[in-house]
Amino acid sequence: MKKFEAMTDEALALLYAKGNNSAFDELLDRTQEKLFTYIMFVVHDHDVADDIFQETFVKVITKLQNQQYTDCGKFQFWVTRIAHNAIMDWYRQQQGRHIMEPNAENDLQNLSDPSVLDTFRESELINEQVLIDVKRMMECLPAPQREVVYMRFFQQLSFKEIAQLTNVSINTALGRMRYALLNLRRMAKVHNIELALQE
């Protein structure tokens, strides 16, 4: 909506908290795709991701209406934290089912961005294959490791931000990344996959 274009997410959240429903519509438009992609990446099930997405926004609406949001940081970060907590609640309900099977619906190739790769076609092809291989291997990682890799490399969050979002210490976040990288290297070695991007 034109009248909200210049407003920050944080200002829109505060405006909605004061009763402006149109401000929330704009917030939802700005936030939903990125948030759903994050949830889907972690849970690997479209129906579950949809349920968690809806649960997240019910909690967001409730917290905003109850004046539980203050403009003390990025709105997107705050919403992602709520989504993370909803995901963890879902995992607890699954009683130990931490790894979801990959399927055609949640193929991670849609996260690749070839525009960041070399413009030479041969290098592009090699780089595209490397990214496909890495994303396939990432699907085999335990959810906490997959989540930290996604936040670090796809959302460019710092380890401090990852630790805050996932409610763990920085050392735990770093440890998860370390084990994720070790697991990826081990899988690459077993399957004889080259992980180096071409320049």
XYZ file of N, CA and C in Angstrom:
597
model
N 0.842 -1.187 0.000
C 0.000 0.000 0.000
C 0.882 1.243 0.000
N 0.525 2.163 -0.867
C 1.356 3.340 -1.103
C 1.674 4.124 0.163
N 0.673 4.303 1.039
C 0.888 5.177 2.189
C 1.838 4.564 3.221
N 2.083 3.249 3.122
C 2.970 2.588 4.071
C 4.372 2.326 3.528
N 4.595 2.599 2.246
C 5.867 2.238 1.606
C 7.086 2.785 2.328
N 7.011 4.002 2.819
C 8.172 4.636 3.449
C 8.350 4.218 4.911
N 7.371 3.511 5.463
C 7.429 3.140 6.877
C 8.252 1.876 7.090
N 8.959 1.818 8.202
C 9.717 0.616 8.557
C 8.741 -0.441 9.075
N 9.205 -1.691 9.098
C 8.387 -2.771 9.661
C 8.046 -2.480 11.117
N 9.034 -1.944 11.818
C 8.846 -1.657 13.232
C 7.747 -0.608 13.452
N 7.752 0.424 12.620
C 6.726 1.473 12.723
C 5.346 0.908 12.384
N 5.299 0.014 11.385
C 4.029 -0.615 11.020
C 3.496 -1.472 12.168
N 4.391 -2.206 12.825
C 3.976 -3.050 13.949
C 3.361 -2.209 15.059
N 3.994 -1.086 15.365
C 3.469 -0.202 16.411
C 2.147 0.430 15.987
N 2.030 0.740 14.699
C 0.782 1.314 14.176
C -0.356 0.294 14.281
N -0.041 -0.974 13.941
C -1.067 -2.020 14.067
C -1.466 -2.212 15.535
N -0.495 -2.149 16.421
C -0.776 -2.303 17.852
C -1.746 -1.232 18.339
N -1.760 -0.088 17.633
C -2.684 0.999 17.992
C -4.031 0.852 17.296
N -4.198 -0.222 16.489
C -5.508 -0.490 15.892
C -5.614 -0.334 14.394
N -4.517 -0.053 13.686
C -4.576 0.119 12.240
C -4.364 -1.236 11.545
N -5.467 -1.876 11.140
C -5.398 -3.200 10.524
C -4.675 -3.198 9.185
N -4.747 -2.117 8.456
C -4.067 -2.029 7.156
C -2.549 -2.105 7.325
N -2.063 -1.601 8.439
C -0.628 -1.670 8.709
C -0.193 -3.128 8.833
N -1.040 -3.953 9.446
C -0.695 -5.373 9.572
C -0.709 -6.058 8.216
N -1.642 -5.707 7.355
C -1.680 -6.287 6.000
C -0.366 -6.028 5.271
N 0.147 -4.825 5.405
C 1.420 -4.468 4.776
C 2.568 -5.282 5.404
N 2.560 -5.412 6.719
C 3.581 -6.210 7.411
C 3.566 -7.655 6.926
N 2.381 -8.214 6.794
C 2.241 -9.598 6.338
C 2.793 -9.747 4.923
N 2.452 -8.797 4.049
C 2.966 -8.833 2.668
C 4.492 -8.818 2.641
N 5.096 -8.018 3.499
C 6.553 -7.890 3.528
C 7.245 -9.114 4.127
N 6.561 -9.795 5.028
C 7.206 -10.808 5.859
C 6.943 -12.245 5.435
N 5.780 -12.519 4.864
C 5.322 -13.900 4.746
C 6.224 -14.800 3.902
N 6.718 -14.332 2.763
C 7.508 -15.211 1.899
C 8.808 -15.644 2.566
N 9.525 -14.693 3.142
C 10.801 -14.994 3.797
C 10.588 -15.909 5.003
N 9.550 -15.639 5.775
C 9.288 -16.434 6.969
C 8.869 -17.856 6.602
N 7.996 -18.000 5.608
C 7.551 -19.337 5.214
C 8.723 -20.149 4.657
N 9.600 -19.493 3.884
C 10.779 -20.184 3.349
C 11.644 -20.715 4.478
N 11.837 -19.914 5.510
C 12.630 -20.341 6.665
C 11.986 -21.549 7.342
N 10.692 -21.475 7.608
C 9.994 -22.576 8.288
C 10.061 -23.840 7.442
N 9.794 -23.698 6.151
C 9.796 -24.846 5.235
C 11.172 -25.495 5.189
N 12.205 -24.675 5.196
C 13.565 -25.201 5.140
C 13.859 -26.075 6.354
N 13.334 -25.693 7.503
C 13.617 -26.437 8.728
C 12.764 -27.696 8.837
N 11.462 -27.615 8.547
C 10.576 -28.761 8.796
C 10.402 -29.687 7.598
N 10.649 -29.199 6.393
C 10.597 -30.040 5.182
C 9.244 -30.685 4.924
N 8.187 -30.031 5.320
C 6.847 -30.554 5.072
C 5.919 -29.350 4.874
N 5.306 -29.270 3.696
C 4.525 -28.081 3.346
C 3.350 -27.868 4.297
N 2.621 -28.939 4.620
C 1.460 -28.801 5.504
C 1.879 -28.370 6.905
N 2.956 -28.977 7.411
C 3.459 -28.605 8.731
C 3.932 -27.156 8.719
N 4.670 -26.778 7.656
C 5.167 -25.403 7.542
C 4.002 -24.418 7.522
N 2.945 -24.769 6.809
C 1.768 -23.902 6.736
C 1.131 -23.742 8.113
N 1.023 -24.849 8.849
C 0.451 -24.787 10.202
C 1.308 -23.923 11.121
N 2.629 -24.116 11.056
C 3.529 -23.350 11.927
C 3.517 -21.877 11.538
N 3.447 -21.601 10.233
C 3.373 -20.213 9.765
C 2.129 -19.533 10.343
N 0.981 -20.223 10.235
C -0.264 -19.653 10.750
C -0.202 -19.469 12.268
N 0.347 -20.479 12.954
C 0.481 -20.374 14.414
C 1.377 -19.193 14.792
N 2.447 -19.016 14.025
C 3.360 -17.902 14.284
C 2.629 -16.574 14.187
N 1.835 -16.404 13.114
C 1.166 -15.114 12.948
C 0.010 -14.909 13.920
N -0.593 -15.979 14.387
C -1.590 -15.829 15.456
C -0.897 -15.277 16.703
N 0.289 -15.836 17.013
C 1.045 -15.350 18.173
C 1.514 -13.908 17.971
N 1.937 -13.585 16.749
C 2.372 -12.213 16.448
C 1.216 -11.240 16.666
N 0.060 -11.579 16.125
C -1.126 -10.715 16.271
C -1.469 -10.530 17.746
N -1.481 -11.655 18.487
C -1.822 -11.592 19.910
C -0.845 -10.712 20.680
N 0.446 -10.908 20.407
C 1.465 -10.126 21.119
C 1.365 -8.641 20.761
N 1.123 -8.339 19.491
C 0.990 -6.940 19.080
C -0.233 -6.299 19.724
N -1.354 -7.029 19.718
C -2.582 -6.480 20.300
C -2.462 -6.301 21.813
N -1.636 -7.148 22.442
C -1.439 -7.040 23.889
C -0.279 -6.119 24.238
N 0.177 -5.338 23.251
C 1.261 -4.365 23.465
C 2.551 -5.033 23.963
N 2.826 -6.264 23.484
C 4.017 -6.996 23.915
C 5.186 -6.811 22.943
N 5.040 -5.896 22.014
C 6.135 -5.575 21.091
C 6.526 -4.124 21.295
N 7.809 -3.904 21.466
C 8.314 -2.540 21.501
C 9.365 -2.420 20.412
N 9.528 -1.257 19.875
C 10.483 -1.059 18.774
C 11.901 -1.069 19.333
N 12.352 -2.288 19.669
C 13.685 -2.416 20.263
C 14.615 -3.224 19.357
N 14.207 -3.438 18.151
C 15.035 -4.201 17.221
C 14.258 -4.497 15.957
N 14.828 -5.311 15.106
C 14.178 -5.609 13.835
C 12.926 -6.455 14.037
N 11.845 -6.035 13.398
C 10.585 -6.784 13.470
C 10.775 -8.180 12.890
N 11.488 -8.291 11.771
C 11.708 -9.594 11.123
C 12.411 -10.561 12.077
N 13.381 -10.057 12.824
C 14.105 -10.868 13.796
C 13.146 -11.369 14.881
N 12.288 -10.492 15.360
C 11.314 -10.818 16.397
C 10.349 -11.897 15.910
N 9.854 -11.755 14.679
C 8.917 -12.731 14.113
C 9.612 -14.077 13.901
N 10.856 -14.039 13.437
C 11.598 -15.279 13.216
C 11.811 -16.012 14.532
N 12.039 -15.280 15.596
C 12.197 -15.898 16.918
C 10.910 -16.609 17.334
N 9.770 -15.984 17.084
C 8.479 -16.602 17.398
C 8.294 -17.869 16.556
N 8.655 -17.797 15.285
C 8.554 -18.972 14.395
C 9.469 -20.091 14.880
N 10.690 -19.729 15.259
C 11.626 -20.739 15.762
C 11.034 -21.458 16.968
N 10.460 -20.706 17.905
C 9.856 -21.316 19.097
C 8.692 -22.238 18.715
N 7.906 -21.838 17.720
C 6.793 -22.681 17.258
C 7.324 -23.969 16.624
N 8.424 -23.854 15.880
C 9.047 -25.039 15.270
C 9.543 -25.993 16.358
N 10.203 -25.439 17.369
C 10.717 -26.277 18.457
C 9.577 -26.960 19.211
N 8.464 -26.246 19.403
C 7.292 -26.852 20.039
C 6.792 -28.022 19.208
N 6.767 -27.828 17.894
C 6.314 -28.905 16.998
C 7.251 -30.112 17.093
N 8.567 -29.856 17.104
C 9.515 -30.957 17.219
C 9.335 -31.717 18.532
N 9.092 -31.005 19.610
C 8.884 -31.672 20.895
C 7.662 -32.588 20.835
N 6.628 -32.136 20.136
C 5.420 -32.944 20.000
C 5.663 -34.203 19.170
N 6.663 -34.159 18.313
C 6.957 -35.329 17.474
C 7.736 -36.408 18.234
N 8.144 -36.096 19.456
C 8.844 -37.030 20.335
C 10.040 -37.692 19.653
N 10.965 -36.829 19.254
C 12.227 -37.358 18.764
C 12.360 -37.488 17.256
N 11.322 -37.207 16.502
C 11.462 -37.274 15.041
C 12.108 -35.975 14.573
N 13.427 -35.981 14.438
C 14.156 -34.742 14.149
C 14.519 -34.564 12.681
N 14.450 -35.624 11.902
C 14.857 -35.491 10.500
C 13.665 -35.816 9.614
N 13.319 -34.880 8.743
C 12.228 -35.087 7.797
C 12.804 -35.595 6.486
N 12.079 -36.477 5.826
C 12.548 -37.001 4.548
C 12.371 -35.959 3.448
N 13.371 -35.780 2.595
C 13.208 -34.862 1.466
C 12.238 -35.439 0.440
N 11.537 -34.564 -0.242
C 10.654 -35.015 -1.317
C 10.628 -33.953 -2.408
N 9.879 -34.239 -3.473
C 9.868 -33.329 -4.629
C 9.343 -31.948 -4.268
N 8.424 -31.855 -3.308
C 7.829 -30.569 -2.957
C 8.799 -29.626 -2.257
N 9.775 -30.179 -1.524
C 10.649 -29.287 -0.769
C 12.093 -29.335 -1.259
N 12.259 -29.561 -2.553
C 13.597 -29.557 -3.150
C 14.240 -28.199 -2.920
N 15.440 -28.189 -2.364
C 16.086 -26.935 -1.981
C 16.704 -26.193 -3.155
N 16.586 -26.718 -4.360
C 17.171 -26.025 -5.502
C 16.549 -24.650 -5.708
N 15.321 -24.457 -5.217
C 14.680 -23.150 -5.404
C 15.331 -22.055 -4.569
N 16.273 -22.435 -3.696
C 16.970 -21.423 -2.906
C 18.233 -20.922 -3.585
N 18.629 -21.573 -4.688
C 19.883 -21.159 -5.326
C 19.691 -19.831 -6.059
N 20.744 -19.086 -6.110
C 20.704 -17.792 -6.778
C 21.870 -17.730 -7.759
N 21.681 -18.223 -9.000
C 22.781 -18.279 -9.958
C 23.381 -16.920 -10.284
N 22.651 -15.827 -9.998
C 23.171 -14.501 -10.342
C 24.421 -14.160 -9.550
N 24.620 -14.829 -8.402
C 25.812 -14.536 -7.619
C 27.020 -15.334 -8.091
N 26.808 -16.225 -9.026
C 27.901 -17.063 -9.511
C 28.583 -16.434 -10.717
N 29.693 -17.014 -11.084
C 30.498 -16.524 -12.196
C 29.688 -16.457 -13.479
N 29.971 -15.467 -14.314
C 29.220 -15.300 -15.553
C 29.669 -16.251 -16.656
N 30.803 -16.844 -16.516
C 31.241 -17.803 -17.524
C 30.429 -19.082 -17.385
N 29.868 -19.562 -18.499
C 28.911 -20.668 -18.457
C 29.500 -21.943 -17.852
N 30.720 -22.275 -18.168
C 31.306 -23.499 -17.632
C 31.381 -23.424 -16.104
N 31.837 -22.282 -15.609
C 31.911 -22.103 -14.160
C 30.519 -22.087 -13.544
N 29.563 -21.500 -14.243
C 28.187 -21.475 -13.751
C 27.661 -22.890 -13.564
N 27.891 -23.727 -14.560
C 27.400 -25.102 -14.485
C 28.029 -25.855 -13.315
N 29.320 -25.671 -13.143
C 30.015 -26.332 -12.039
C 29.476 -25.809 -10.705
N 29.356 -24.496 -10.608
C 28.871 -23.893 -9.361
C 27.436 -24.306 -9.045
N 26.586 -24.362 -10.073
C 25.203 -24.786 -9.869
C 25.165 -26.207 -9.326
N 26.011 -27.069 -9.871
C 26.042 -28.449 -9.411
C 26.543 -28.541 -7.970
N 27.542 -27.726 -7.645
C 28.056 -27.715 -6.273
C 26.932 -27.318 -5.299
N 26.189 -26.255 -5.632
C 25.105 -25.808 -4.759
C 24.009 -26.853 -4.625
N 23.680 -27.514 -5.732
C 22.676 -28.583 -5.692
C 23.146 -29.699 -4.773
N 24.418 -30.095 -4.933
C 24.971 -31.167 -4.098
C 24.965 -30.785 -2.626
N 25.382 -29.547 -2.334
C 25.418 -29.094 -0.935
C 24.013 -29.091 -0.345
N 23.044 -28.587 -1.070
C 21.676 -28.513 -0.559
C 21.082 -29.900 -0.344
N 21.409 -30.841 -1.229
C 20.932 -32.218 -1.033
C 21.546 -32.819 0.224
N 22.827 -32.563 0.423
C 23.479 -33.086 1.628
C 22.916 -32.417 2.880
N 22.586 -31.121 2.778
C 22.027 -30.407 3.925
C 20.713 -31.034 4.380
N 19.967 -31.603 3.441
C 18.697 -32.237 3.801
C 18.910 -33.422 4.743
N 20.107 -33.987 4.733
C 20.412 -35.148 5.584
C 20.907 -34.747 6.968
N 21.162 -33.465 7.172
C 21.634 -33.009 8.483
C 20.496 -33.023 9.502
N 20.814 -33.222 10.774
C 19.785 -33.064 11.808
C 19.236 -31.633 11.773
N 17.990 -31.470 12.143
C 17.316 -30.171 12.035
C 18.073 -29.018 12.699
N 18.629 -29.176 13.919
C 19.336 -28.030 14.519
C 20.549 -27.591 13.697
N 21.255 -28.544 13.088
C 22.411 -28.201 12.249
C 21.940 -27.556 10.950
N 20.891 -28.111 10.344
C 20.355 -27.567 9.094
C 19.875 -26.133 9.314
N 19.251 -25.892 10.467
C 18.716 -24.564 10.773
C 19.836 -23.533 10.898
N 20.915 -23.880 11.610
C 21.992 -22.913 11.796
C 22.712 -22.634 10.475
N 22.859 -23.648 9.626
C 23.473 -23.435 8.308
C 22.599 -22.495 7.474
N 21.286 -22.720 7.513
C 20.365 -21.872 6.749
C 20.443 -20.420 7.231
N 20.394 -20.247 8.559
C 20.423 -18.882 9.100
C 21.737 -18.179 8.766
N 22.835 -18.911 8.826
C 24.155 -18.305 8.600
C 24.384 -17.975 7.133
N 24.103 -18.933 6.243
C 24.468 -18.756 4.838
C 23.352 -18.207 3.955
N 22.097 -18.468 4.309
C 21.004 -17.986 3.465
C 20.371 -16.710 4.007
N 20.400 -16.533 5.325
C 19.855 -15.313 5.912
C 20.956 -14.352 6.361
N 22.225 -14.775 6.241
C 23.397 -13.967 6.620
C 23.308 -13.414 8.044
N 22.822 -14.246 8.971
C 22.762 -13.825 10.359
C 24.095 -14.094 11.042
N 24.417 -13.281 12.026
C 25.627 -13.511 12.815
C 25.356 -14.658 13.794
N 26.428 -15.222 14.365
C 26.233 -16.298 15.328
C 25.543 -15.778 16.591
N 25.760 -14.527 16.909
C 25.062 -13.925 18.053
C 23.555 -13.896 17.786
N 23.177 -13.478 16.576
C 21.755 -13.448 16.216
C 21.163 -14.855 16.180
N 21.926 -15.817 15.630
C 21.459 -17.202 15.572
C 21.231 -17.731 16.982
N 22.177 -17.447 17.872
C 22.061 -17.903 19.266
C 20.807 -17.315 19.917
N 20.549 -16.025 19.675
C 19.362 -15.381 20.252
C 18.083 -15.975 19.680
N 18.064 -16.170 18.358
C 16.865 -16.701 17.704
C 16.544 -18.113 18.148
N 17.569 -18.941 18.314
C 17.352 -20.351 18.644
C 17.409 -20.616 20.142
N 17.627 -19.542 20.916
C 17.610 -19.632 22.378
C 18.681 -20.577 22.912
N 19.881 -20.489 22.322
C 21.029 -21.275 22.793
C 22.206 -20.326 22.969
N 23.286 -20.833 23.547
C 24.487 -20.016 23.683
C 25.189 -19.886 22.334
N 26.051 -18.876 22.216
C 26.828 -18.721 20.980
C 27.690 -19.964 20.753
N 28.249 -20.518 21.826
C 29.068 -21.728 21.690
C 28.273 -22.891 21.120
N 27.011 -23.020 21.530
C 26.165 -24.089 20.998
C 25.894 -23.859 19.513
N 25.591 -22.610 19.142
C 25.365 -22.293 17.733
C 26.610 -22.589 16.903
N 27.767 -22.177 17.419
C 29.028 -22.456 16.726
C 29.284 -23.961 16.637
N 28.972 -24.680 17.712
C 29.149 -26.130 17.717
C 28.273 -26.808 16.677
N 27.030 -26.336 16.571
C 26.130 -26.916 15.563
C 26.659 -26.673 14.156
N 27.198 -25.465 13.938
C 27.769 -25.171 12.625
C 28.981 -26.057 12.359
N 29.813 -26.212 13.369
C 31.012 -27.042 13.222
C 30.631 -28.468 12.847
N 29.669 -29.047 13.583
C 29.248 -30.419 13.289
C 28.569 -30.509 11.920
N 27.819 -29.474 11.558
C 27.185 -29.464 10.237
C 28.254 -29.500 9.143
N 29.285 -28.672 9.281
C 30.352 -28.635 8.279
C 31.122 -29.953 8.239
N 31.385 -30.529 9.419
C 32.062 -31.832 9.459
C 31.214 -32.902 8.768
N 29.910 -32.886 9.037
C 29.012 -33.850 8.407
C 28.955 -33.654 6.895
N 28.910 -32.379 6.455
C 28.877 -32.105 5.018
C 30.169 -32.579 4.346
N 31.304 -32.311 4.996
C 32.584 -32.766 4.428
C 32.649 -34.284 4.366
N 32.163 -34.939 5.427
C 32.172 -36.401 5.449
C 31.303 -36.968 4.326
N 30.096 -36.394 4.157
C 29.206 -36.854 3.090
C 29.817 -36.606 1.721
N 30.471 -35.455 1.572
C 31.103 -35.134 0.287
C 32.210 -36.143 -0.021
N 32.969 -36.502 0.995
C 34.060 -37.461 0.795
C 33.511 -38.837 0.434
N 32.479 -39.273 1.156
C 31.879 -40.589 0.902
C 31.331 -40.674 -0.515
N 30.711 -39.598 -0.968
C 30.071 -39.585 -2.292
C 30.963 -38.966 -3.376
N 32.204 -38.657 -3.009
C 33.175 -38.089 -3.956
C 32.623 -36.840 -4.647
N 32.124 -35.910 -3.826
C 31.522 -34.665 -4.342
C 32.489 -33.521 -4.118
N 32.706 -32.720 -5.149
C 33.574 -31.536 -5.078
C 32.762 -30.378 -4.521
N 33.249 -29.751 -3.437
C 32.503 -28.662 -2.800
C 33.030 -27.272 -3.141
N 34.114 -27.174 -3.868
C 34.723 -25.869 -4.156
C 34.026 -25.193 -5.327
N 33.633 -23.936 -5.128
C 33.063 -23.142 -6.212
C 34.170 -22.657 -7.145
N 33.837 -22.527 -8.417
C 34.781 -22.024 -9.417
C 34.773 -20.497 -9.391
N 35.933 -19.898 -9.631
C 36.003 -18.426 -9.685
C 35.983 -17.930 -11.117
